[in-house]
mmCIF file of C-alpha atoms and ligand atoms in Angstrom:
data_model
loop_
_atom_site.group_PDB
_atom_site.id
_atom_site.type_symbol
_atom_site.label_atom_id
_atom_site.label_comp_id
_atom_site.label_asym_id
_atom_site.label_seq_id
_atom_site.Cartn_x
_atom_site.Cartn_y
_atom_site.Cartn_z
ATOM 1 C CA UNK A 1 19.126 -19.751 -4.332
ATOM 2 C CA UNK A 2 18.779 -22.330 -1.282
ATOM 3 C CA UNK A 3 17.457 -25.618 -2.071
ATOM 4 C CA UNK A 4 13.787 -26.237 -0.225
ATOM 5 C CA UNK A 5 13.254 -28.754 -2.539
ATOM 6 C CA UNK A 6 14.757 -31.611 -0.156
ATOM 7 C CA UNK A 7 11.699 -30.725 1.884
ATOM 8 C CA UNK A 8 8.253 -33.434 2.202
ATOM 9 C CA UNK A 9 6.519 -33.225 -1.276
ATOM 10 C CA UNK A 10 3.272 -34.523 -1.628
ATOM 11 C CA UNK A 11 2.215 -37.722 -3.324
ATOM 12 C CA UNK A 12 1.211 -38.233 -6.481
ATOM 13 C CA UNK A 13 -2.532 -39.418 -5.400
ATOM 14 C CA UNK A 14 -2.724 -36.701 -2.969
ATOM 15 C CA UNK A 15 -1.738 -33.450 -5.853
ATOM 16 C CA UNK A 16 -4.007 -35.915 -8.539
ATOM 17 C CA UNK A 17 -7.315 -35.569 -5.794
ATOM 18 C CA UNK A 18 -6.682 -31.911 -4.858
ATOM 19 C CA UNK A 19 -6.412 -31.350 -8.826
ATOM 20 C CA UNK A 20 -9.863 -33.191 -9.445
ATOM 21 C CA UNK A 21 -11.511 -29.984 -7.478
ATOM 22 C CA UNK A 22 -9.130 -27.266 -6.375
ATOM 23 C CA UNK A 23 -11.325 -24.796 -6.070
ATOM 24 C CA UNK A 24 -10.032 -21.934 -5.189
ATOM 25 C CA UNK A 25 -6.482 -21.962 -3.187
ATOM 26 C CA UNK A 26 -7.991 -24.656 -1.055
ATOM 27 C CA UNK A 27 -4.525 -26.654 -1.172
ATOM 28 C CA UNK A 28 -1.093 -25.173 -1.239
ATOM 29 C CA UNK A 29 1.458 -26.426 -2.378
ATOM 30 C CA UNK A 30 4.992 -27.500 -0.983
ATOM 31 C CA UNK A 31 7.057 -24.790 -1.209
ATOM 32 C CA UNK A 32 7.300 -21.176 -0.820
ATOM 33 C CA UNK A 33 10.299 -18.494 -1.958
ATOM 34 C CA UNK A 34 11.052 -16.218 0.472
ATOM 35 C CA UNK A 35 12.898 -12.922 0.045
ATOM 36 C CA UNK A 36 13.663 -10.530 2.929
ATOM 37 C CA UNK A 37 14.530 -6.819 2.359
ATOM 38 C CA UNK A 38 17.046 -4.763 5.014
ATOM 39 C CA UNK A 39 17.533 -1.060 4.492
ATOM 40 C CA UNK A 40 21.376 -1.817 4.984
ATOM 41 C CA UNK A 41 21.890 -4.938 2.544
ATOM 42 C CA UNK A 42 18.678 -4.611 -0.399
ATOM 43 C CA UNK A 43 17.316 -7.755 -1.382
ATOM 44 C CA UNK A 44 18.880 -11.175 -0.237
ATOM 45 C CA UNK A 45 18.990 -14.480 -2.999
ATOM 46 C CA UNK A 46 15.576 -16.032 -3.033
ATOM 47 C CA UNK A 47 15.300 -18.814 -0.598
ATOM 48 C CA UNK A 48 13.189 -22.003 -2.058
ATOM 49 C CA UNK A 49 11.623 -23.244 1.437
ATOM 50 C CA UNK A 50 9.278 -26.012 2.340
ATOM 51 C CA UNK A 51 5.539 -24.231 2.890
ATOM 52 C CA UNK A 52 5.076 -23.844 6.528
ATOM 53 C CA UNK A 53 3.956 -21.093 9.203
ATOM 54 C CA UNK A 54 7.033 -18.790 10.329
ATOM 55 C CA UNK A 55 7.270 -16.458 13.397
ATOM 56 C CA UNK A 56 7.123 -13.438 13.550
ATOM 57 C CA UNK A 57 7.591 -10.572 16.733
ATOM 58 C CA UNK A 58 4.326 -8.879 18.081
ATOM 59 C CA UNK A 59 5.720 -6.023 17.455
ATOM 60 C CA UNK A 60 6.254 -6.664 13.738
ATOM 61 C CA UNK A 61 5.441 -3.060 12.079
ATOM 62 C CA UNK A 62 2.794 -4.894 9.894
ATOM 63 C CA UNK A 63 0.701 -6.122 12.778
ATOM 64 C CA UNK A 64 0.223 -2.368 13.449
ATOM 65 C CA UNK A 65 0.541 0.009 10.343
ATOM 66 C CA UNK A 66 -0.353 -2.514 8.127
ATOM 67 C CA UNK A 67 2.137 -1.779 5.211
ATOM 68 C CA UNK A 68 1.057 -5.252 3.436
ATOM 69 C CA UNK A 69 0.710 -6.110 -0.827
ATOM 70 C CA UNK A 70 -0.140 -8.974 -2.609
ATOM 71 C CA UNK A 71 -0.480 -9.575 -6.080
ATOM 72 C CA UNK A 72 -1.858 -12.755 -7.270
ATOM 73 C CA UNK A 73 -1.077 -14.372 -10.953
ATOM 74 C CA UNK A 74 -1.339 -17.393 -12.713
ATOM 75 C CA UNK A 75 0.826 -20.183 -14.457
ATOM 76 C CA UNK A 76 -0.898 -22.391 -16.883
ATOM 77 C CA UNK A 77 -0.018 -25.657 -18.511
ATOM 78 C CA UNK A 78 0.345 -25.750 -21.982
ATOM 79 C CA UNK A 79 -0.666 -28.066 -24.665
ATOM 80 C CA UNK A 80 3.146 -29.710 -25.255
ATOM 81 C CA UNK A 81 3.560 -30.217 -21.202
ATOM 82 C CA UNK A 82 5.306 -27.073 -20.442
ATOM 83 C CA UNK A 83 3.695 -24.688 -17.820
ATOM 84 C CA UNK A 84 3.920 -20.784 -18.808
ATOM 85 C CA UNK A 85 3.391 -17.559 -16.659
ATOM 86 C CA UNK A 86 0.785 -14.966 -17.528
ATOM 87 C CA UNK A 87 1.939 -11.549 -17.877
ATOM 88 C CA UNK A 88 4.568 -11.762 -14.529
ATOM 89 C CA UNK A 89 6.333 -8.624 -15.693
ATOM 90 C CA UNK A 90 2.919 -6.603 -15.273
ATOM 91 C CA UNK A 91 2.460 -8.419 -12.132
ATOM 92 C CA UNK A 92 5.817 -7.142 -10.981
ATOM 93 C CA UNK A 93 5.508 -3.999 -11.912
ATOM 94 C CA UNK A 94 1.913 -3.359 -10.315
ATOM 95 C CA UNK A 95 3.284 -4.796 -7.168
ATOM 96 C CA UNK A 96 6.135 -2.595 -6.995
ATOM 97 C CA UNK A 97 3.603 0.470 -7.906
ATOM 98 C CA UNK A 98 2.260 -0.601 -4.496
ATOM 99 C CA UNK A 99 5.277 -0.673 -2.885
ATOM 100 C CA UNK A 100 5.955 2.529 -3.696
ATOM 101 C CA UNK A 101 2.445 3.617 -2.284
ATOM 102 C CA UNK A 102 3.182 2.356 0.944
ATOM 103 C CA UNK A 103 6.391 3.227 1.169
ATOM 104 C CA UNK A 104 8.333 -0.395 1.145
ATOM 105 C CA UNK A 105 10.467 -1.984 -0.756
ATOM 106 C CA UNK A 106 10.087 -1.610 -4.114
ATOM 107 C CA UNK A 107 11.431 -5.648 -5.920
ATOM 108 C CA UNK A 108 13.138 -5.306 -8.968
ATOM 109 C CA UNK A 109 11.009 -6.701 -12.426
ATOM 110 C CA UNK A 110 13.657 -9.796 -12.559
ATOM 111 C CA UNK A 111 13.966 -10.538 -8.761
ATOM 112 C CA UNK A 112 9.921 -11.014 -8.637
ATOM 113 C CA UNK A 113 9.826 -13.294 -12.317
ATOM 114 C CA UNK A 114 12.618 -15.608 -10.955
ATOM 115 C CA UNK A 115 10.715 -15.835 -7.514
ATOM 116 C CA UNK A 116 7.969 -17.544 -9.590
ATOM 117 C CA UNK A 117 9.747 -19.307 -11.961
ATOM 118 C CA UNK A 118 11.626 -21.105 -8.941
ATOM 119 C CA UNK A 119 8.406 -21.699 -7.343
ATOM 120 C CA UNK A 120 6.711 -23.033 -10.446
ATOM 121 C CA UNK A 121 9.739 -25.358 -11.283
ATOM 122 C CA UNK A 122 9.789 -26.313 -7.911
ATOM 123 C CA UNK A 123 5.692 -27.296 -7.650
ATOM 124 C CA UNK A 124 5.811 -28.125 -10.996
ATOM 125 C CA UNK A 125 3.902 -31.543 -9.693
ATOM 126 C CA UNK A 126 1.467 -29.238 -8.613
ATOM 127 C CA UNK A 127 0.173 -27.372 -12.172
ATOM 128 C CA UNK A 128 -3.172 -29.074 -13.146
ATOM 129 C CA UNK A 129 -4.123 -29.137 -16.652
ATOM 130 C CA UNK A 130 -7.766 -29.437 -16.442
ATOM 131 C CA UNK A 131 -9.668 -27.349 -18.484
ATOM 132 C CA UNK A 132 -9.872 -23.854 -16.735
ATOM 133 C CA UNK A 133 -7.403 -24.687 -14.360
ATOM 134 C CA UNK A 134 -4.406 -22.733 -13.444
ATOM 135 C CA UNK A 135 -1.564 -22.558 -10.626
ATOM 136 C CA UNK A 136 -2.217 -19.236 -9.145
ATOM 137 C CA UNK A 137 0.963 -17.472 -7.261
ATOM 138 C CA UNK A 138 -0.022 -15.186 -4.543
ATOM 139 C CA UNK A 139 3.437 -13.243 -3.749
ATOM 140 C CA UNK A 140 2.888 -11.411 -0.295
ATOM 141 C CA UNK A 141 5.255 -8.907 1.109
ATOM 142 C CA UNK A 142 4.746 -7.173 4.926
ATOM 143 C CA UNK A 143 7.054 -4.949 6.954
ATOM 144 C CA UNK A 144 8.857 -6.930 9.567
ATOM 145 C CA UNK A 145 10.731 -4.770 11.494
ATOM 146 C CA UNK A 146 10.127 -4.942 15.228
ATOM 147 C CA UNK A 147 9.588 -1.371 15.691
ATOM 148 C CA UNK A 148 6.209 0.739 17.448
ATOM 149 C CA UNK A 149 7.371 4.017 15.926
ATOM 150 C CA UNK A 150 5.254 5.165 13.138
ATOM 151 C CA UNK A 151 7.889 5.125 9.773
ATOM 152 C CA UNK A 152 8.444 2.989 6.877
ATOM 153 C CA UNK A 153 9.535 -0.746 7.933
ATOM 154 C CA UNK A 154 13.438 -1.304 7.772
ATOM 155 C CA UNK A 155 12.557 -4.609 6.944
ATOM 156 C CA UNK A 156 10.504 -6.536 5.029
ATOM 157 C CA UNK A 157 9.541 -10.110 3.906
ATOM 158 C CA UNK A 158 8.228 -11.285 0.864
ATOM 159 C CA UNK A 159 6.656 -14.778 0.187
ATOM 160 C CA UNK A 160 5.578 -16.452 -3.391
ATOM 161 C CA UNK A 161 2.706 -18.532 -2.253
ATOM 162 C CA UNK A 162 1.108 -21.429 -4.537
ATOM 163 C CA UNK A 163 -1.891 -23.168 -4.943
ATOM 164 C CA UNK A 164 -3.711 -25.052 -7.681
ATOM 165 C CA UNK A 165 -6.744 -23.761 -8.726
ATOM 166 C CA UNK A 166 -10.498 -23.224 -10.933
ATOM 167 C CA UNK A 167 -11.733 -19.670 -11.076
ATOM 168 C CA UNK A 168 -12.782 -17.981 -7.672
ATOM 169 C CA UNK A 169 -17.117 -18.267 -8.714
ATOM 170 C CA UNK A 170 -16.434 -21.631 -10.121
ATOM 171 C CA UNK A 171 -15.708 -23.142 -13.249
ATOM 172 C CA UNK A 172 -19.760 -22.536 -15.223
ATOM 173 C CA UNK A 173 -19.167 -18.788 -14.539
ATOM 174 C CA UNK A 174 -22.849 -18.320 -13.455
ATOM 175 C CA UNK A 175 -23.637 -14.857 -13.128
ATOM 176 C CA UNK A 176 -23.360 -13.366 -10.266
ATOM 177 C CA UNK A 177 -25.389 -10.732 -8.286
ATOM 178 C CA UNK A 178 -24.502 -7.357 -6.561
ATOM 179 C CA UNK A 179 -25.472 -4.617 -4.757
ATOM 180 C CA UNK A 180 -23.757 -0.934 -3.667
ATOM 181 C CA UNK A 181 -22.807 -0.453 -0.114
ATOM 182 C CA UNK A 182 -25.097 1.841 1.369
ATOM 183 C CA UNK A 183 -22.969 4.587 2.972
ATOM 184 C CA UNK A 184 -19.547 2.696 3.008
ATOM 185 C CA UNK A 185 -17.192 4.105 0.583
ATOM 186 C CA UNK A 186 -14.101 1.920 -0.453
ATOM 187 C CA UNK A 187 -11.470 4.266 -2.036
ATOM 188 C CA UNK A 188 -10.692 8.056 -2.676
ATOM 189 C CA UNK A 189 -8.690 9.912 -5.143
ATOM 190 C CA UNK A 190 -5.106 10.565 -3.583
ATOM 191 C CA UNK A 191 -5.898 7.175 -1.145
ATOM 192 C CA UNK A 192 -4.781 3.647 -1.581
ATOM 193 C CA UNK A 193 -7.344 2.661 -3.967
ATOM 194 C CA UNK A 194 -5.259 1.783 -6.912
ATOM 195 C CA UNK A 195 -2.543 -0.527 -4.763
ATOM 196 C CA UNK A 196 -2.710 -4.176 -3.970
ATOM 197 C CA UNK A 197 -2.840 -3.507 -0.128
ATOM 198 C CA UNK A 198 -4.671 -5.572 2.735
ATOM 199 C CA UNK A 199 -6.178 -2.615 3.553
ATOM 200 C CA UNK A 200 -8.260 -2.021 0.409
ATOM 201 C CA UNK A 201 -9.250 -5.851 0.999
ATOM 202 C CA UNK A 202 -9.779 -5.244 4.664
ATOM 203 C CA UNK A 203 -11.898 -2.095 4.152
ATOM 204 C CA UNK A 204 -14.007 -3.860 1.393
ATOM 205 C CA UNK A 205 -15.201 -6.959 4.003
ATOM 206 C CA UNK A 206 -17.757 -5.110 6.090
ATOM 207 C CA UNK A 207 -19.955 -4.162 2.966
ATOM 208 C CA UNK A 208 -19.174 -7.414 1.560
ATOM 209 C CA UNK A 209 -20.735 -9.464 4.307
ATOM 210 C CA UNK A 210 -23.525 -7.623 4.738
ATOM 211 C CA UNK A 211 -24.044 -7.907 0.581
ATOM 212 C CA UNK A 212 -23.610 -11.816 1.334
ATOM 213 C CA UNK A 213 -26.258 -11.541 3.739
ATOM 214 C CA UNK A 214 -28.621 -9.807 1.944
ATOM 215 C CA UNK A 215 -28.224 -12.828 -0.774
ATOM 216 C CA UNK A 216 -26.083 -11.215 -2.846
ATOM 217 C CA UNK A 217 -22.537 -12.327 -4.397
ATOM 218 C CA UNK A 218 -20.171 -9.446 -4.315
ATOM 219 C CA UNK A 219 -20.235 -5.484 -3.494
ATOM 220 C CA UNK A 220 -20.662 -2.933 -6.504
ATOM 221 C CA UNK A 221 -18.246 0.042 -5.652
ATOM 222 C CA UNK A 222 -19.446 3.165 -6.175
ATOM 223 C CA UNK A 223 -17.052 6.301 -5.594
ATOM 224 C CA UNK A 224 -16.076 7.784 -2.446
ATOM 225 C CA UNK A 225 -17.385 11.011 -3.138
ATOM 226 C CA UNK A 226 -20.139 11.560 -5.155
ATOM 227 C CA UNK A 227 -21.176 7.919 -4.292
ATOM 228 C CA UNK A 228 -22.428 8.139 -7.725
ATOM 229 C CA UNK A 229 -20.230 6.706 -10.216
ATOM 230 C CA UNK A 230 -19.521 2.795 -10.518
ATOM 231 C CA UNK A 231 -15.937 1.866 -9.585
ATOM 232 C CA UNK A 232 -15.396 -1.793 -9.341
ATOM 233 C CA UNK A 233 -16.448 -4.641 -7.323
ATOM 234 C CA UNK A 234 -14.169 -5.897 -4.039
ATOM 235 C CA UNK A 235 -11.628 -7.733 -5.899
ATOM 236 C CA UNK A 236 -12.223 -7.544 -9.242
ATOM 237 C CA UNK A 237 -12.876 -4.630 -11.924
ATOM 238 C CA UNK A 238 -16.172 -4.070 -13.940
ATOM 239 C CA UNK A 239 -17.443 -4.089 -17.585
ATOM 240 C CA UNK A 240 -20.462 -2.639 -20.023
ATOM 241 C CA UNK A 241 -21.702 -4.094 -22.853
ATOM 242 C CA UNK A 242 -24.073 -1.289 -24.713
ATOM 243 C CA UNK A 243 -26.305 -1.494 -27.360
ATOM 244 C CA UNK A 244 -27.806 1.202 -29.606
ATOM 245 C CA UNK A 245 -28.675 1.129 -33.334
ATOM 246 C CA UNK A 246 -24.941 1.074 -34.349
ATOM 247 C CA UNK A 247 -24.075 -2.313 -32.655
ATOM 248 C CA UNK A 248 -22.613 -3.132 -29.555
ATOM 249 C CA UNK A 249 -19.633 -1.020 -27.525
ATOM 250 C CA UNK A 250 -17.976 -2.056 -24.656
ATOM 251 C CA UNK A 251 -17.111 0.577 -21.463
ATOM 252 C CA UNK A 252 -15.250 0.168 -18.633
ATOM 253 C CA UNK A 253 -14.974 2.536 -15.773
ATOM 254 C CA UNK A 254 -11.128 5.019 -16.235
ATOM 255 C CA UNK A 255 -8.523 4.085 -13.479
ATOM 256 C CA UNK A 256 -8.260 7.644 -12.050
ATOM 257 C CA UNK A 257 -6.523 6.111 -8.453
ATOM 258 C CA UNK A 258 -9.434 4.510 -6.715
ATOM 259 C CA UNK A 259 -10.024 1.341 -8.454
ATOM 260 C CA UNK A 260 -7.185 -1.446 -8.942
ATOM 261 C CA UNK A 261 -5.416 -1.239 -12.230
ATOM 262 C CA UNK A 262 -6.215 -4.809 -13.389
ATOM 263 C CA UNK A 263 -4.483 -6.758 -15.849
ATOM 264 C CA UNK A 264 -7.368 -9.173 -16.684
ATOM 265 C CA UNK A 265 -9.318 -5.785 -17.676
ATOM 266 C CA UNK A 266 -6.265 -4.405 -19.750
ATOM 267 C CA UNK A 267 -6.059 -7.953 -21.497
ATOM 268 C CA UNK A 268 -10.099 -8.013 -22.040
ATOM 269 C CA UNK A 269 -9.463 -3.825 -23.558
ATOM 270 C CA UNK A 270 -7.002 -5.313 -25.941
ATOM 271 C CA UNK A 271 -8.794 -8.636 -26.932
ATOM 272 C CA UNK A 272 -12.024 -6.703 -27.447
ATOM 273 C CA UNK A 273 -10.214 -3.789 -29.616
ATOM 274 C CA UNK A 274 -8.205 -6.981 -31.242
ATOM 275 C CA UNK A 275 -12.079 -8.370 -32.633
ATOM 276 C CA UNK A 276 -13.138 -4.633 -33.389
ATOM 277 C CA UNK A 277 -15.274 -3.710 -30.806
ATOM 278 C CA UNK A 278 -15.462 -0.285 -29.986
ATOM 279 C CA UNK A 279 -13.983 0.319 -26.477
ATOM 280 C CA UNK A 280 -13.805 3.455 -24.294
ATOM 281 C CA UNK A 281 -12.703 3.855 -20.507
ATOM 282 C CA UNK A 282 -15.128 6.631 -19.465
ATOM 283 C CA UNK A 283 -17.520 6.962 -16.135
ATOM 284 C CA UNK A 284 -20.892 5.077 -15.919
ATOM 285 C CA UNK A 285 -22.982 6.298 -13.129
ATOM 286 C CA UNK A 286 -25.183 4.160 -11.282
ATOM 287 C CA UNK A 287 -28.365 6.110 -12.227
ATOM 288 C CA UNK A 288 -27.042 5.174 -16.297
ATOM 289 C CA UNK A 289 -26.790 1.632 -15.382
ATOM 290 C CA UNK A 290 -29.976 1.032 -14.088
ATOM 291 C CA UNK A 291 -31.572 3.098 -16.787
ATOM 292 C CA UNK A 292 -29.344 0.963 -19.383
ATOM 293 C CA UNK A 293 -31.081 -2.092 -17.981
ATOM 294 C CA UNK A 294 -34.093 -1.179 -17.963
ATOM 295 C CA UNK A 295 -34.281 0.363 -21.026
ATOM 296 C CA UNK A 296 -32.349 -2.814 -22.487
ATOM 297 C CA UNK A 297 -29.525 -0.635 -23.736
ATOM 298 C CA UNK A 298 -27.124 -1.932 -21.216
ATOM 299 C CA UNK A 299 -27.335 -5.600 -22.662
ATOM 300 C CA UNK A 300 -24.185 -7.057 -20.466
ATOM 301 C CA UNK A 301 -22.276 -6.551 -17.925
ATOM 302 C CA UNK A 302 -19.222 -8.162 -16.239
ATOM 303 C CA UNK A 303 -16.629 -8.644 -13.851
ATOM 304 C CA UNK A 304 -13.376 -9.841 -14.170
ATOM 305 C CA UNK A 305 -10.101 -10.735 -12.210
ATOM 306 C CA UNK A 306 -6.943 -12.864 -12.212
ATOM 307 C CA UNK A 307 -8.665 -15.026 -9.635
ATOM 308 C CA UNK A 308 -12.631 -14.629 -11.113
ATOM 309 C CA UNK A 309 -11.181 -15.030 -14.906
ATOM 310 C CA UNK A 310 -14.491 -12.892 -16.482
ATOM 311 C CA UNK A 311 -18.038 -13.846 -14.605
ATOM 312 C CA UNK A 312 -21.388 -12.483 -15.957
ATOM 313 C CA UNK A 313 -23.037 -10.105 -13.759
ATOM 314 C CA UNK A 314 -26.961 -10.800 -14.315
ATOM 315 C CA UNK A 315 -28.785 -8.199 -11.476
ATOM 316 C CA UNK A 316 -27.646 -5.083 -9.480
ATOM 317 C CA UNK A 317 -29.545 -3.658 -6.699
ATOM 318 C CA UNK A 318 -28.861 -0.011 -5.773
ATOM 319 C CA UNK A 319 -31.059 2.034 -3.481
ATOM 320 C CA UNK A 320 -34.662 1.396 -4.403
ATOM 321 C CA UNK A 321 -34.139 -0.761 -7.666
ATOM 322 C CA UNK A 322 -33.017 -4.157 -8.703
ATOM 323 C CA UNK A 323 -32.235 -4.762 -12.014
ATOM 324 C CA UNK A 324 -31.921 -7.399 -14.604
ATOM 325 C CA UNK A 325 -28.720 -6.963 -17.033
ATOM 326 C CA UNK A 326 -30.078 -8.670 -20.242
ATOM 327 C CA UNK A 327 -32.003 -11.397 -19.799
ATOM 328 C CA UNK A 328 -29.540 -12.020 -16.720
ATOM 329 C CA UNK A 329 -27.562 -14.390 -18.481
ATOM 330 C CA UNK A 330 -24.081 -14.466 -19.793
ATOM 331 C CA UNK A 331 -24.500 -12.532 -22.990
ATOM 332 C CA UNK A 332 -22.304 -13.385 -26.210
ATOM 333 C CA UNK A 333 -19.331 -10.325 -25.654
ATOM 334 C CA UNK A 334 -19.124 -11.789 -21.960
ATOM 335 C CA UNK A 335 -18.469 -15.412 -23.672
ATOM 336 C CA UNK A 336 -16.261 -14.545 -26.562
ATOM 337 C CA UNK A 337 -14.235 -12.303 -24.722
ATOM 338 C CA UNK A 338 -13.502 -14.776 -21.595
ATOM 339 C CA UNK A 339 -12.736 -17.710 -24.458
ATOM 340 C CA UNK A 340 -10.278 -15.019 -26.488
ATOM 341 C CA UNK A 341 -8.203 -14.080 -22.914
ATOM 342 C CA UNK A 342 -8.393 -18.033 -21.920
ATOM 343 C CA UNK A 343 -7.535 -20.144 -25.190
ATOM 344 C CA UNK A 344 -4.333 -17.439 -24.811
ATOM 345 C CA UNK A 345 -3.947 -18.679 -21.466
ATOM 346 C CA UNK A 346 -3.871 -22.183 -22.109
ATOM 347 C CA UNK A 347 -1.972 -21.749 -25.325
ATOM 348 C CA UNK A 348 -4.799 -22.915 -27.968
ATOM 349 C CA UNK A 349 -4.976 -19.546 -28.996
ATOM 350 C CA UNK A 350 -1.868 -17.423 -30.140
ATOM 351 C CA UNK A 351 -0.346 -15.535 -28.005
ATOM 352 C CA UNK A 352 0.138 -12.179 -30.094
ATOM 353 C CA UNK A 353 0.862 -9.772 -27.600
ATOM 354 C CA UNK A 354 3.691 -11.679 -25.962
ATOM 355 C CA UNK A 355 1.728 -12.608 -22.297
ATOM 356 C CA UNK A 356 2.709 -16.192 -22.018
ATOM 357 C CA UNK A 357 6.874 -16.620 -20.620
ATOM 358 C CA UNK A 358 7.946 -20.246 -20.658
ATOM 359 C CA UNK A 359 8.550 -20.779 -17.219
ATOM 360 C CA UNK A 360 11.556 -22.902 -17.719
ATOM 361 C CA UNK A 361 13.080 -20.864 -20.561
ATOM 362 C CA UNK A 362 12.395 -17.710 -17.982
ATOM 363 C CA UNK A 363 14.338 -19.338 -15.186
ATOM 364 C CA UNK A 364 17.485 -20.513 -17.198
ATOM 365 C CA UNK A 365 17.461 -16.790 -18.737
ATOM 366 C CA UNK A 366 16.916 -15.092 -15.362
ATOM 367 C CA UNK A 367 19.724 -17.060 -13.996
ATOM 368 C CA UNK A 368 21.988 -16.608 -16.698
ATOM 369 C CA UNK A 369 21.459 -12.903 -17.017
ATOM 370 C CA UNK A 370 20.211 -12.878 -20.285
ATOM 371 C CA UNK A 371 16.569 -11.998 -19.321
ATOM 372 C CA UNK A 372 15.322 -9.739 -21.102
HETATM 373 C C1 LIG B 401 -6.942 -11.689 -7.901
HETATM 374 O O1 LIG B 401 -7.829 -11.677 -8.741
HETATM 375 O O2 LIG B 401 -5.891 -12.316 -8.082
HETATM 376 C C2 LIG B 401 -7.068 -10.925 -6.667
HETATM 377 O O3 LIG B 401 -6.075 -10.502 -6.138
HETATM 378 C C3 LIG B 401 -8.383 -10.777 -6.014
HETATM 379 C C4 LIG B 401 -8.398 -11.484 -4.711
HETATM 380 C C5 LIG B 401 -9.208 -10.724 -3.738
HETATM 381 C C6 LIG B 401 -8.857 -12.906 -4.844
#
């Protein structure tokens, strides 16, 4: 690994104002890790490097068949000092599922976990401990091979991005609003739904703004077919909390290959199974959740991310209706559910299903070989 770290760091006052409101990747931080891929040598030794633009050729093969991923995850500071990463191996692994969907280069479980261990080591500086706060890594990796013929890249670049931050809607998770798209569809079975591509993002921003125009917060995905059945919202998957004389059970829609396989929503499956409430991943049309809130069976409903953390959703506007979830508030599951993923997060809660690495402990193992 090359040394970035004799590169300009950041003062002390500077990192302690940007941590007093981060919001969301507003600063980044000094470094960056850079890995390149060539189809004749595999992956080179991470690079540490000091954050700064690069170049790249006009004729750079993601500038024109977009083959780009991202994944974006989050190291927390813990109670004793030490900072710890949030389920990186998941991360890894998604982000080579979407390598593998787009045909690059697919970076090995241990390669992408000492990439943000370095980085996290290096920024360490940069890792507020404020309540809800979090260093979020956003690992990026694009085709760079100077080439107009249409085929897989030859080359590609990958960068481990940092920044300090709160969650995306801000730290009182007020519930947000949203409506479905109209005609635009986001994602079909067999597509790129499912992968961590710019394109997904890309194809989500047209709906999106005009959502944001119509005073609303965020898109509700419905499928690309049927344009019937709820998928997920532009960045960030979706929840059901439903009430009948029984007691509460909580729904999310199944990951079939359209919507992003998120690891906030398998965390929030396994914390709500962990307090014994019922769960299924099954379909929810639109038509059931407006009919759930009106008839005041659907008494919550969320939305969650690695960059959102879990956010109420309070009203939903679909063709010719606009709906109140609950009393539009954040509703009891939303809140117990968000304080069970985020007291594991910040290590006040135990961390029984093994998502926190020491990110120290992680490097030194990772460079000795004995990661596991
Ligand atoms: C995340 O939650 O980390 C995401 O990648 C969503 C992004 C659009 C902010």
């Amino acid at each position: 690994m090359s040394d970035g770290g004799t590169g300009p760091r950041t003062d002390a006052g500077t990192i302690a104002r940007a941590h007093r409101d981060p919001g969301f990747c507003r600063f980044h931080t000094d470094h960056v890790v850079v890995l390149e891929w060539s189809a004749g040598t595999g992956w080179a030794e991470p690079s540490l490097e000091p954050y700064g633009a690069f170049t790249m050729d006009p004729a750079a093969s993601v500038l024109h068949y977009g083959q780009s991923i991202f994944e974006g995850l989050k190291v927390f500071r813990q109670p004793d000092g030490s900072a710890a990463l949030f389920r990186v191996g998941d991360h890894a692994r998604r982000m080579a599922r979407s390598a593998w969907r787009l045909a690059m280069a697919e970076m090995p479980t241990e390669l992408f976990q000492r990439a943000c261990a370095e980085l996290a080591v290096a920024d360490d500086a940069w890792i507020p401990g404020g309540p809800g706060q979090s260093l979020y890594i956003r690992p990026l990796m694009v085709a760079n091979e100077s080439e107009l013929g249409l085929r897989d890249s030859a080359r590609y670049r990958c960068m481990f991005l940092a920044y300090p931050v709160e969650p995306c809607f801000g730290r009182d998770f007020a519930p947000i609003s949203v409506t479905t798209p109209g005609d635009l569809v986001r994602a079909v079975r067999g597509g790129t739904g499912e992968a961590k591509c710019a394109g997904n993002y890309a194809a989500s921003l047209r709906a999106r703004k005009e959502a944001v125009a119509r005073g609303f917060h965020e898109v509700l995905w419905l499928d690309g077919l049927e344009r019937r059945w709820v998928e997920e919202l532009s960045g960030m998957n979706v929840f059901f909390v439903w009430r009948d004389a029984s007691g509460v059970r909580l729904t999310t829609p199944e990951c079939r290959g359209t919507i992003v396989r998120g690891i906030t929503r398998d965390c929030l499956l396994t914390l709500a199974r962990d307090a014994g409430i019922p769960v299924s991943q099954e379909p929810t049309s639109i038509d059931a959740l407006v009919d759930g809130a009106t008839s005041g069976r659907l008494v919550e409903m969320f939305a969650c991310g690695t960059a959102a953390v879990v956010v109420p959703v309070g009203r939903v506007a679909t063709d010719g209706h606009d709906v109140t979830v609950g009393d539009g508030r954040e509703g009891p599951v939303t809140a117990r559910l968000r304080d069970a993923l985020t007291g594991i997060q910040h290590g006040v809660r135990p961390d029984r299903h093994g998502w926190l690495r020491n990110v120290r402990n992680d490097l030194a193992s990772v460079r000795t070989g004995t990661h596991r």
